[in-house]
GROMACS .gro file of C-alpha atoms in nm:
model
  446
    1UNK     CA    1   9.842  10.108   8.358
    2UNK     CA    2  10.084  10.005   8.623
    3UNK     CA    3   9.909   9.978   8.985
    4UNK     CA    4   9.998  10.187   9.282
    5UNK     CA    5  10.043  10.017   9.607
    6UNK     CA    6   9.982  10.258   9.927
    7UNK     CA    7  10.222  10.090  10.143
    8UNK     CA    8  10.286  10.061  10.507
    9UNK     CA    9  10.658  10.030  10.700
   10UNK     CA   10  10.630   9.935  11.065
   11UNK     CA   11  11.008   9.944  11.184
   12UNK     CA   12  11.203  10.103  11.434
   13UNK     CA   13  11.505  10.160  11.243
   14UNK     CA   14  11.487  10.485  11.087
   15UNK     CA   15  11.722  10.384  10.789
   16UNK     CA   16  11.502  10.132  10.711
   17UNK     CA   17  11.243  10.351  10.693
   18UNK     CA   18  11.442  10.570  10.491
   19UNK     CA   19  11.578  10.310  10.256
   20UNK     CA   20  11.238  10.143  10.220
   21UNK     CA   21  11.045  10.490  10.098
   22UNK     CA   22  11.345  10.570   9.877
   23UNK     CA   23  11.325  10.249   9.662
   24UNK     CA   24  10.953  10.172   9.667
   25UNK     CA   25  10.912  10.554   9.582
   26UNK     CA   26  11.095  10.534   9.319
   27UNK     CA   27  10.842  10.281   9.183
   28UNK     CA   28  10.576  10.535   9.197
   29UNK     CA   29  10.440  10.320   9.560
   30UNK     CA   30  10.272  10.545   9.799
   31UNK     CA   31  10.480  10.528  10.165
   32UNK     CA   32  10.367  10.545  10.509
   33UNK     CA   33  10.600  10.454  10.808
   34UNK     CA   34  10.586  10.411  11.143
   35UNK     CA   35  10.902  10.363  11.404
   36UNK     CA   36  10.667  10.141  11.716
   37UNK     CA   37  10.381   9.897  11.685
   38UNK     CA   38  10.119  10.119  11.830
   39UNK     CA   39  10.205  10.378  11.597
   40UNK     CA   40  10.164  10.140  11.330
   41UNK     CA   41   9.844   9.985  11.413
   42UNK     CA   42   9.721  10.351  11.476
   43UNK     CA   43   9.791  10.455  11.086
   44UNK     CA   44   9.620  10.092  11.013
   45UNK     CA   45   9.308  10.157  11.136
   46UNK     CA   46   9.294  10.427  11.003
   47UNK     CA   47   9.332  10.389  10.585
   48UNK     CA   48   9.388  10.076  10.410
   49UNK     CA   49   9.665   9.940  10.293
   50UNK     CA   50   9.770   9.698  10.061
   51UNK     CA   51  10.133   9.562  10.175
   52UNK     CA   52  10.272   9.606  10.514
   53UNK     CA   53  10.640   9.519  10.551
   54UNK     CA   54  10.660   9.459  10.887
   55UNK     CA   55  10.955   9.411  11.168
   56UNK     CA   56  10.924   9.137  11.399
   57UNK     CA   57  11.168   9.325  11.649
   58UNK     CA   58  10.944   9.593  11.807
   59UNK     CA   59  11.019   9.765  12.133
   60UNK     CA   60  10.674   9.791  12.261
   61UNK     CA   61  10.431   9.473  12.091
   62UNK     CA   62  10.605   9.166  11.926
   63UNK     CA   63  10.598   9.134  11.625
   64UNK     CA   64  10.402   8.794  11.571
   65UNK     CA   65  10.114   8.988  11.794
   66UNK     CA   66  10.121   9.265  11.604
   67UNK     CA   67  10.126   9.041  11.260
   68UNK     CA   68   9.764   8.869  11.429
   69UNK     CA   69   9.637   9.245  11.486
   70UNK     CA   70   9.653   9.335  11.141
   71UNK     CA   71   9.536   9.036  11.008
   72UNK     CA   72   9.265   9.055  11.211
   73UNK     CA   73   9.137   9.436  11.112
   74UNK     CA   74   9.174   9.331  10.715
   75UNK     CA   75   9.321   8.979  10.600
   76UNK     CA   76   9.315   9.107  10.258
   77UNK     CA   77   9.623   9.329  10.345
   78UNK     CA   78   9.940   9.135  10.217
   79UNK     CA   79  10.231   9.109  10.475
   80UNK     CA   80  10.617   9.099  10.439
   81UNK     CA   81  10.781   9.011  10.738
   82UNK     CA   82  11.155   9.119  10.812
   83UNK     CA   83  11.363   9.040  11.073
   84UNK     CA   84  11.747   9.090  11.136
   85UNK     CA   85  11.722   8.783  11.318
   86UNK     CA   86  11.615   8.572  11.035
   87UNK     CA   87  11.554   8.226  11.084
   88UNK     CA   88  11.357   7.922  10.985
   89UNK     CA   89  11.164   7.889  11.279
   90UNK     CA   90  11.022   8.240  11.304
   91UNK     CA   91  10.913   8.271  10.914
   92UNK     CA   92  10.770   7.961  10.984
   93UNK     CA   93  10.564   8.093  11.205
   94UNK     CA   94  10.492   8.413  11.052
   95UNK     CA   95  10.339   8.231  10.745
   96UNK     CA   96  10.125   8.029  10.938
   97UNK     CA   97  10.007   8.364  11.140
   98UNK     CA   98   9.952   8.495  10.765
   99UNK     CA   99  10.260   8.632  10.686
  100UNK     CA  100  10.276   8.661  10.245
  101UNK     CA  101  10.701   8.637  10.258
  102UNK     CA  102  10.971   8.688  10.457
  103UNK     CA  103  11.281   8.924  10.444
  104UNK     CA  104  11.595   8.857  10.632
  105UNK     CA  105  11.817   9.219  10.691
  106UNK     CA  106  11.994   9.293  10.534
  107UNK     CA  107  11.840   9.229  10.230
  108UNK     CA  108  11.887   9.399   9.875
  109UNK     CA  109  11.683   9.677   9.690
  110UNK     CA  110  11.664   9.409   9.419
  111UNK     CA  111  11.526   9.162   9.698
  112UNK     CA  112  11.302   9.375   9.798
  113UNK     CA  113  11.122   9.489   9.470
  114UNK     CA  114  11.106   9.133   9.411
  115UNK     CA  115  10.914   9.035   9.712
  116UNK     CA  116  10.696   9.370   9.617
  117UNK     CA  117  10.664   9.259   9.306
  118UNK     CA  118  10.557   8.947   9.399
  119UNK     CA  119  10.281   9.073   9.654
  120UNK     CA  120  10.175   9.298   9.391
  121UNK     CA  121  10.098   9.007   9.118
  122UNK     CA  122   9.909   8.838   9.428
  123UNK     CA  123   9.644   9.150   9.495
  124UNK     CA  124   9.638   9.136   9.117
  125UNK     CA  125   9.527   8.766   9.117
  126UNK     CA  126   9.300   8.862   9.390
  127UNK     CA  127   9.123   9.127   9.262
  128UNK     CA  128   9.062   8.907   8.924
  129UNK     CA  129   8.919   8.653   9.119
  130UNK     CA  130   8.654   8.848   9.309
  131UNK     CA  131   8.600   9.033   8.996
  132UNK     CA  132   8.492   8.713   8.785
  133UNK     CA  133   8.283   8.569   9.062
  134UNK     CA  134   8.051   8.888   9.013
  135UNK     CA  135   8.096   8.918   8.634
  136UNK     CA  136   7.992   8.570   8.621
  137UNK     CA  137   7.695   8.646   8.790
  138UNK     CA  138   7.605   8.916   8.498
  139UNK     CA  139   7.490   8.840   8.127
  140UNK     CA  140   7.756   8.915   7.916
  141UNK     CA  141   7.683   9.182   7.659
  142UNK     CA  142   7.726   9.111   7.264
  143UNK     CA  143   7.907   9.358   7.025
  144UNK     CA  144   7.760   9.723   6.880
  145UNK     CA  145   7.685   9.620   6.544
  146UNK     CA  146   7.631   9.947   6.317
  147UNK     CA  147   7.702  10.124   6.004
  148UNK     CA  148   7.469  10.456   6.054
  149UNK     CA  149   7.653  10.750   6.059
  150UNK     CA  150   7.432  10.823   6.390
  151UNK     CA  151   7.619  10.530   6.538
  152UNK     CA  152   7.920  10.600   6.358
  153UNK     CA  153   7.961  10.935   6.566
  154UNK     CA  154   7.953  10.805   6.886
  155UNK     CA  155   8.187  10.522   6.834
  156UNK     CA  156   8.433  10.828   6.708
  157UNK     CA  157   8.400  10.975   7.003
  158UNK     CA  158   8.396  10.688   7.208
  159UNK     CA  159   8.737  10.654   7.080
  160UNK     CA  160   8.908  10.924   7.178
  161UNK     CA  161   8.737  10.990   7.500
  162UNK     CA  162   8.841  10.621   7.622
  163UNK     CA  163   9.223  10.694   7.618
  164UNK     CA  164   9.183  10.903   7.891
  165UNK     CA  165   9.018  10.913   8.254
  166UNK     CA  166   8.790  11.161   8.195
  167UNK     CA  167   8.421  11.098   8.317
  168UNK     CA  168   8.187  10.999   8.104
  169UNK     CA  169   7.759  11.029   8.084
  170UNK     CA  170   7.555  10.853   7.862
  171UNK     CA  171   7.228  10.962   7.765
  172UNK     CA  172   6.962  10.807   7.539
  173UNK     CA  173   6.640  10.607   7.590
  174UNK     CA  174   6.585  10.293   7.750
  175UNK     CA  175   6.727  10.002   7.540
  176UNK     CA  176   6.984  10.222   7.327
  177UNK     CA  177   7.270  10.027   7.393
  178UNK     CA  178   7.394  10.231   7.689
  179UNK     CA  179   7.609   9.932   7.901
  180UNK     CA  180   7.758   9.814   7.560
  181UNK     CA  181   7.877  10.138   7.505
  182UNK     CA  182   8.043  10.199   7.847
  183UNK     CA  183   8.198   9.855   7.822
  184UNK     CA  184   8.382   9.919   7.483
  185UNK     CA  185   8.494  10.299   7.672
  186UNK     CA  186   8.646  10.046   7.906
  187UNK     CA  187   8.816   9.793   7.693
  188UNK     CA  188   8.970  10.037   7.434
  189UNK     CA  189   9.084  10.227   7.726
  190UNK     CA  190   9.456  10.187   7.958
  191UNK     CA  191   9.251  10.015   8.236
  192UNK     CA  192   9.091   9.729   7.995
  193UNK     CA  193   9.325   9.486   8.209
  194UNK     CA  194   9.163   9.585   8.546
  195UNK     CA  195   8.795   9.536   8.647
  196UNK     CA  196   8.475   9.653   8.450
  197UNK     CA  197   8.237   9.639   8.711
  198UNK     CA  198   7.800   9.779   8.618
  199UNK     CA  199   7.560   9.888   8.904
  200UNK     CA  200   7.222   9.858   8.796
  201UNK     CA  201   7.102  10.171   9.019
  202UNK     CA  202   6.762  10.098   8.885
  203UNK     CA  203   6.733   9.778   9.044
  204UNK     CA  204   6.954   9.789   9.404
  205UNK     CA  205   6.765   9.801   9.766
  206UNK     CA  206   6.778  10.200   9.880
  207UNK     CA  207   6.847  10.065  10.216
  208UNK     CA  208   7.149   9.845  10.104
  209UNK     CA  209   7.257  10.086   9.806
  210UNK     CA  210   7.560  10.236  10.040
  211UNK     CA  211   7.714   9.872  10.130
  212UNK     CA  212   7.675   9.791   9.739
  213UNK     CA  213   7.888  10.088   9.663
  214UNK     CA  214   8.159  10.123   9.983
  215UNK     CA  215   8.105   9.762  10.096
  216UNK     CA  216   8.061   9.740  10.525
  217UNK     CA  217   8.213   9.523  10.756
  218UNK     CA  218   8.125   9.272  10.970
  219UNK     CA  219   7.883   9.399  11.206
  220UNK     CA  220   7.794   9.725  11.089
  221UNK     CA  221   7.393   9.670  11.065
  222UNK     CA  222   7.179   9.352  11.074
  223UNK     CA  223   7.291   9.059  10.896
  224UNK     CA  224   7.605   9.196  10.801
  225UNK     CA  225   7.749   8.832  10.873
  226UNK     CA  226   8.094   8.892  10.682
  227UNK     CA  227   8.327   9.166  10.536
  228UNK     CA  228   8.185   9.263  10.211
  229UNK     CA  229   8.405   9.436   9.918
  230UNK     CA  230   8.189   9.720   9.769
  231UNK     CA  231   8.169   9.811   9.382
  232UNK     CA  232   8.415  10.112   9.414
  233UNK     CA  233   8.690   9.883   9.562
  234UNK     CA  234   8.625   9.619   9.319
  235UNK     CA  235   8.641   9.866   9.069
  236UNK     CA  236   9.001   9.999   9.156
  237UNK     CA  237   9.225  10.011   8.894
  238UNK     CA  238   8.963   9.963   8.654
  239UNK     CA  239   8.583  10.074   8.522
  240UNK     CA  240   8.287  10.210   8.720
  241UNK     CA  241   7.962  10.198   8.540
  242UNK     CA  242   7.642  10.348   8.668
  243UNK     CA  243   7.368  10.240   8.471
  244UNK     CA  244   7.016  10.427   8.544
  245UNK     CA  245   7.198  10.694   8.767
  246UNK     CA  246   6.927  10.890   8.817
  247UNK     CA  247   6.778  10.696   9.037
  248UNK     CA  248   6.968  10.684   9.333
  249UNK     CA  249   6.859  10.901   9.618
  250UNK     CA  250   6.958  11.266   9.754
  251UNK     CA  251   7.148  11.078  10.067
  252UNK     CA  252   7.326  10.844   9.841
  253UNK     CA  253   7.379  11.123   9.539
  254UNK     CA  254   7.613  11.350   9.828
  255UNK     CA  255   7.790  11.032   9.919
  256UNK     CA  256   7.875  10.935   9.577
  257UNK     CA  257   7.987  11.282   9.519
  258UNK     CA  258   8.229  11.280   9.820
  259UNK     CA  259   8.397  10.944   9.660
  260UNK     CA  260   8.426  11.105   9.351
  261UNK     CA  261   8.538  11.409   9.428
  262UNK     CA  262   8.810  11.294   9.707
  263UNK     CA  263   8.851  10.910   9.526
  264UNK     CA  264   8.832  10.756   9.872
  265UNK     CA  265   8.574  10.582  10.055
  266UNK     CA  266   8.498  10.440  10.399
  267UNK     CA  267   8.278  10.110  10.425
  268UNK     CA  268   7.968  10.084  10.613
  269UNK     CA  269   8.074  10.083  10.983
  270UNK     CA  270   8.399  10.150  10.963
  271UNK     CA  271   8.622  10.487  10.995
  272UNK     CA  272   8.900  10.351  10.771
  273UNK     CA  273   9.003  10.574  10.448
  274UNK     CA  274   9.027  10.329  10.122
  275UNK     CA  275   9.177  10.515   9.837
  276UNK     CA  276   9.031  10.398   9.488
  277UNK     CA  277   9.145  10.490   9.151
  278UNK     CA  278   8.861  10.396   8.928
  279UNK     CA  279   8.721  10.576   8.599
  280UNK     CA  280   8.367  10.662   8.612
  281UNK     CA  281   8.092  10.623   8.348
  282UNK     CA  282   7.709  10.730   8.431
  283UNK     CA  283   7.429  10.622   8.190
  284UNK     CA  284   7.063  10.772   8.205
  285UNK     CA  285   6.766  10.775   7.977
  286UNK     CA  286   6.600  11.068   8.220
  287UNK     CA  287   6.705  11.477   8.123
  288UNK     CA  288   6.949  11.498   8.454
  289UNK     CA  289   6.965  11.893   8.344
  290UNK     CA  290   6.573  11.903   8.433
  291UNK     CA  291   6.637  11.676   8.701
  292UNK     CA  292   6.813  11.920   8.869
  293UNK     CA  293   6.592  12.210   8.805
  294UNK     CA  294   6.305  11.980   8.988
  295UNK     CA  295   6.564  11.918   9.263
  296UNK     CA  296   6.537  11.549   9.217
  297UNK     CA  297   6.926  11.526   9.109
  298UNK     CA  298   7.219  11.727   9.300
  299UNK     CA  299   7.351  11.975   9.078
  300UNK     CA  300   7.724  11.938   9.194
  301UNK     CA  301   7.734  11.574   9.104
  302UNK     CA  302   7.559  11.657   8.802
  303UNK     CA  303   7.858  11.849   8.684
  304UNK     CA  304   8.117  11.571   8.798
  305UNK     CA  305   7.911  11.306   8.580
  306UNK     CA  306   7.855  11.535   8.320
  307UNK     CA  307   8.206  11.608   8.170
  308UNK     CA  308   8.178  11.422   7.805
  309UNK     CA  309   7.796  11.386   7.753
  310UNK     CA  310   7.766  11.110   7.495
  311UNK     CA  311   7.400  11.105   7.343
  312UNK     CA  312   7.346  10.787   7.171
  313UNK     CA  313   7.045  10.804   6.924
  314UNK     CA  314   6.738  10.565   6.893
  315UNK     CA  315   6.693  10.289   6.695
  316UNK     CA  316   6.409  10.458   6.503
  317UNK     CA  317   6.714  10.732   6.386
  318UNK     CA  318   6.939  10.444   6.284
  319UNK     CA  319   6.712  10.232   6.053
  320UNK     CA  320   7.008  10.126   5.843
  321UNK     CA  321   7.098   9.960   6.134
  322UNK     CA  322   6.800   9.678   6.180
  323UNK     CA  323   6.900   9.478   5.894
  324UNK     CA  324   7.262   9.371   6.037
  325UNK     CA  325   7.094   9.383   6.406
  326UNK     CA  326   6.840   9.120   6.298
  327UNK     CA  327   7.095   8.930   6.126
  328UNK     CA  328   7.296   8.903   6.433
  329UNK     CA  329   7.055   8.854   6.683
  330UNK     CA  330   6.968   8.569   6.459
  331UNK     CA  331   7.299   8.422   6.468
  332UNK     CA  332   7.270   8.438   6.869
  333UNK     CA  333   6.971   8.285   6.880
  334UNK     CA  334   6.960   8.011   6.589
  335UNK     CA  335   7.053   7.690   6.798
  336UNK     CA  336   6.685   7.789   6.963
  337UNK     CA  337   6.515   7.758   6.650
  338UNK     CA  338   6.287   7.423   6.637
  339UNK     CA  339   6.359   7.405   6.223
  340UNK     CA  340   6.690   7.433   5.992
  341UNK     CA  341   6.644   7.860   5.996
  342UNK     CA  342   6.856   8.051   5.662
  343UNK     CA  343   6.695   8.409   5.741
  344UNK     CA  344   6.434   8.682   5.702
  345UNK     CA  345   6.216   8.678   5.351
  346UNK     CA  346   6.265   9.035   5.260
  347UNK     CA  347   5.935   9.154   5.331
  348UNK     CA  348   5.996   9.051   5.704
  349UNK     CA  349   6.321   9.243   5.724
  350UNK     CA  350   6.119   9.560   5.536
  351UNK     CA  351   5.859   9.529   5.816
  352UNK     CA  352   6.116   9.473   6.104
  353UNK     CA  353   6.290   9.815   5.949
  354UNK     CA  354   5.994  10.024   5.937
  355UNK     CA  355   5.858   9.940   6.276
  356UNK     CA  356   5.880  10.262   6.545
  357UNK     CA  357   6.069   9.995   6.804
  358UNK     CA  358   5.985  10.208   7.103
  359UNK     CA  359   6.195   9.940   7.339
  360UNK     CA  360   6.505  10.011   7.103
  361UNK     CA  361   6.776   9.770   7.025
  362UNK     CA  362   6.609   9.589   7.340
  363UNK     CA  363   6.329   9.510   7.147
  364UNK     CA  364   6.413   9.384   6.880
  365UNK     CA  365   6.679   9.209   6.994
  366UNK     CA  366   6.314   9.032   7.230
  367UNK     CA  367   6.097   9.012   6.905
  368UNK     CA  368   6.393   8.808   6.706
  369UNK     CA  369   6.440   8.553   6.999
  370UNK     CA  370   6.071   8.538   6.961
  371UNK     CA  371   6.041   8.483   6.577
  372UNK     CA  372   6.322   8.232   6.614
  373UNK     CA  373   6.194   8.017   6.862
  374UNK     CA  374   5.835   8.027   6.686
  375UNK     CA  375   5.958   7.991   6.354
  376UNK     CA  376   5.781   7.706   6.170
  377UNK     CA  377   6.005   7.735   5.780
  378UNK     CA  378   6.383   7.768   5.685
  379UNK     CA  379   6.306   8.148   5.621
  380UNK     CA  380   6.104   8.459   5.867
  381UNK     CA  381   5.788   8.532   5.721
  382UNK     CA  382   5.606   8.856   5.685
  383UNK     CA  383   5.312   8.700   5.868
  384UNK     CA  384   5.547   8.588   6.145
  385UNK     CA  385   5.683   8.910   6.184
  386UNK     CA  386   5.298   9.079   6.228
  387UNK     CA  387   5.218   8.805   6.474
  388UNK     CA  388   5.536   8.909   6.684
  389UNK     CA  389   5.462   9.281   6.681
  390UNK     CA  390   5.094   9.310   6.613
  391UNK     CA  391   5.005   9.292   6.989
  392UNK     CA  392   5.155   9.630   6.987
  393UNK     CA  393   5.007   9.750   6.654
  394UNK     CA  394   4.666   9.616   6.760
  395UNK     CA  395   4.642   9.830   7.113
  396UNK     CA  396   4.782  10.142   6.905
  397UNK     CA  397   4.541  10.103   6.642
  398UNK     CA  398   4.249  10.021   6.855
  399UNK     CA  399   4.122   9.968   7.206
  400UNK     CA  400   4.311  10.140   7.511
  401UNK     CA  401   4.454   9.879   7.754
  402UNK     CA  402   4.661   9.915   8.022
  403UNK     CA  403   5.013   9.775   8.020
  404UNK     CA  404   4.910   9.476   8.236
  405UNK     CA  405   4.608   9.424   8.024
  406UNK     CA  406   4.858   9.413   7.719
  407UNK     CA  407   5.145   9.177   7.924
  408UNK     CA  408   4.827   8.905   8.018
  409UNK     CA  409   4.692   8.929   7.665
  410UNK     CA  410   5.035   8.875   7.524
  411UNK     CA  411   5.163   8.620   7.754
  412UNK     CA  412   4.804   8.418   7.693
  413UNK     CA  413   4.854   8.469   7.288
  414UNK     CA  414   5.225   8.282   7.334
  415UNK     CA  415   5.135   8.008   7.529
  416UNK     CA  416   4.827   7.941   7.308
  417UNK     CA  417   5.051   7.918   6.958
  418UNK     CA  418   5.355   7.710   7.249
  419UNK     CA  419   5.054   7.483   7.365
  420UNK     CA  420   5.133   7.564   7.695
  421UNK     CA  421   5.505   7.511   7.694
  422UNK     CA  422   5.597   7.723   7.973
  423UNK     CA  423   5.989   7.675   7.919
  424UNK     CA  424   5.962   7.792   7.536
  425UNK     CA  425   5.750   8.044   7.632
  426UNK     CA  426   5.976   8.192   7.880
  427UNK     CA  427   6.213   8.197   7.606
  428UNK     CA  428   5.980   8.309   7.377
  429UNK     CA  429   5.905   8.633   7.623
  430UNK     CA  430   6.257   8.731   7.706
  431UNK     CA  431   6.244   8.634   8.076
  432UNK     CA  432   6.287   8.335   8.304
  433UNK     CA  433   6.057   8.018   8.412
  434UNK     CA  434   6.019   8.192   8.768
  435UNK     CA  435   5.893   8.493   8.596
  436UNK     CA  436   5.663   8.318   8.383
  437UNK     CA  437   5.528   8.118   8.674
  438UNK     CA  438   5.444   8.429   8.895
  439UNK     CA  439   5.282   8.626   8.584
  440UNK     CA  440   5.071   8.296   8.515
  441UNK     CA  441   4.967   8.280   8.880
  442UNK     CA  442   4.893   8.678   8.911
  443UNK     CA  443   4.695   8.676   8.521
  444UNK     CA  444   4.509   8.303   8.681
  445UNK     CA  445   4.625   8.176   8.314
  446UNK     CA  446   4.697   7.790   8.451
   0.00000   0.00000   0.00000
């Protein structure tokens, strides 16, 4: 989908103005104008915008001051300077003042769209850019391998709910597969070129939840050091994902419903409007409907997230599934094998498929990485398989232990069989060294 600049004329010619709105416009660009500098800088502070086009000739603040102004209030605005007294001196100096490209009147409509253009494929660039410094900072997720007719159904509907904007809630417990699914609504939908960007609501600072979602500038509470660009601006043109929605708080839940509702924002200490054009997706594995009743979870944002409910069914209801799961987590995780590994012996895939796998797809996904990295033949054994989940089917069969009971137990039992390999083991467990290090030192296992 083609992106829509909100644009910004500071001239005092009216039939610039006019001449301006009338060909941008026609592009589908959103116009504001202004006819002095003060008028212009008023309308700046005020909402952002992404391209100024900008006179140098103003009869109350010249123009080079007024280009440092707005660079000043947000350098990622993109400025065209134009000037009827062009010349190579002043766009000189407006680029070095951080002017993006210079106009000389009278110029063209065709000149024009082309230095539009131009700016446009710039914020584009931009955008991309910050985007894949924060993807890269995420794990990327693998494919949704099924062939259950559970599955089946919400990958039909998937499909047709993705061509459109429509917001989106997934349901289902823990470890269902709930960010893979709102990343294929994304890339199967119009905006698959802009950003896909996931907040982990689960895991986000209360206190700093607001400048992760509007972003704040500099100065706006305690080591706010810099301009920060929040998720929803990030997110423009593209993908929102709210994983674990649930557990944001009442403050931030009427917030969140304000940007959704009016698709604008204001960041953390400021009073400027940002408009955003993002597509929403919400993922929960809590009942928001009883949320609600409890008064835990605003109703009116319920009904803004909860437009297409998708429910997407355990892995216990999509046993058919385990087979080809286990085969491909295998595939991930085969250059971690210490021996030449061709597969599961069939009795270890018939005990992998009957197991309950209250973690889900998560779990097994864990317990494969596990049986690779321990394997000690070419094929999975049966035996393996009962070592891997038998912590589980020991604690449920027979003594009650509390879950940190069960996580020392278990982490003692793997680096027993890893001889005290703490990087395998680590792998082993499905977390990092760090992690292992602070669970040794809490359990005293050293």
């Amino acid at each position: 989908m083609a992106k829509i600049l909100k644009i910004l004329v500071i001239d005092d010619d009216p039939a610039i103005i006019q001449s301006c709105a009338r060909v941008l416009g026609r592009d589908g660009h959103e116009i504001d104008s202004a006819q002095n500098g003060a008028q212009g800088l008023n309308l700046f502070a005020g909402s952002a915008y992404d391209l100024v086009l900008l006179d140098l000739r103003m009869p109350d603040i010249d123009g080079m001051s007024l280009l440092s102004q707005l660079r000043e209030q947000d350098p990622r605005t993109v400025i065209i300077v134009i000037s009827g007294y062009g010349s190579v001196e002043s766009a000189v100096q407006a680029v070095k003042l951080g002017a993006f490209d210079f106009l000389s009147k009278p110029f063209t409509p065709g000149e024009l769209r082309r230095s539009v253009n131009k700016s446009k494929e710039y914020l584009e660039q931009e955008a991309e850019r910050t985007y894949l410094k924060e993807e890269l900072k995420r794990r990327r997720p693998g494919e949704i391998v099924s062939r259950s007719e559970a599955m089946n159904r919400v990958l039909q509907t998937l499909k047709r709910v993705a061509a459109t904007d429509t917001t989106v809630l997934l349901t289902g417990e823990s470890g269902t597969g709930k960010g893979l699914v709102a990343r294929r609504i994304h890339q199967v939908s119009p905006r698959e070129r802009y950003p896909y960007v996931a907040v982990d609501c689960s895991t986000l600072v209360p206190t700093l939840f607001e400048s992760e979602l509007f972003g704040h500038i500099r100065g706006a509470f305690t080591g706010a050091d810099s301009n920060k660009i929040g998720k929803f601006e990030l997110s423009n043109g593209g993908t929102l994902f709210f994983d674990e929605v649930s557990n944001i708080s009442l403050d931030i839940q009427a917030k969140l419903l304000k940007a959704v509702e009016e698709r604008a924002i204001y960041q953390v200490g400021s009073n400027r409007l940002i408009r955003v054009d993002t597509r929403l997706v919400a993922a929960t594995n809590k009942d928001l409907a009883q949320a609600v009743s409890q008064g835990s979870f605003r109703e009116d944002l319920f009904y803004r997230l909860n437009v297409v409910p998708i429910q997407l069914p355990p892995l216990r209801d999509r046993r058919e599934d385990i087979p080809l799961l286990c085969g491909y987590f295998l595939d991930q995780f085969r250059r971690l094998a210490p021996v030449g590994l061709r597969g599961f012996a069939p009795p270890a895939l018939a005990l992998l498929s009957s197991h309950h796998w209250p973690g889900n797809v998560r779990e097994l996904e864990n317990v494969v990485q596990r049986l690779v990295i321990l394997a000690t033949g070419s094929m999975i054994s049966e035996e393996e398989v009962e070592a891997a989940i038998g912590v589980v089917s020991r604690v449920h069969i027979g003594e009650i232990m509390s879950l940190a009971q069960l996580e020392e137990r278990h982490i003692k039992e793997i680096l027993q069989r890893l001889d005290g390999h703490r990087t395998q083991t680590a792998k082993a467990l499905g977390i990092d060294r760090k992690t292992l290090l602070h669970k040794i030192k809490k359990y005293n296992l050293a």
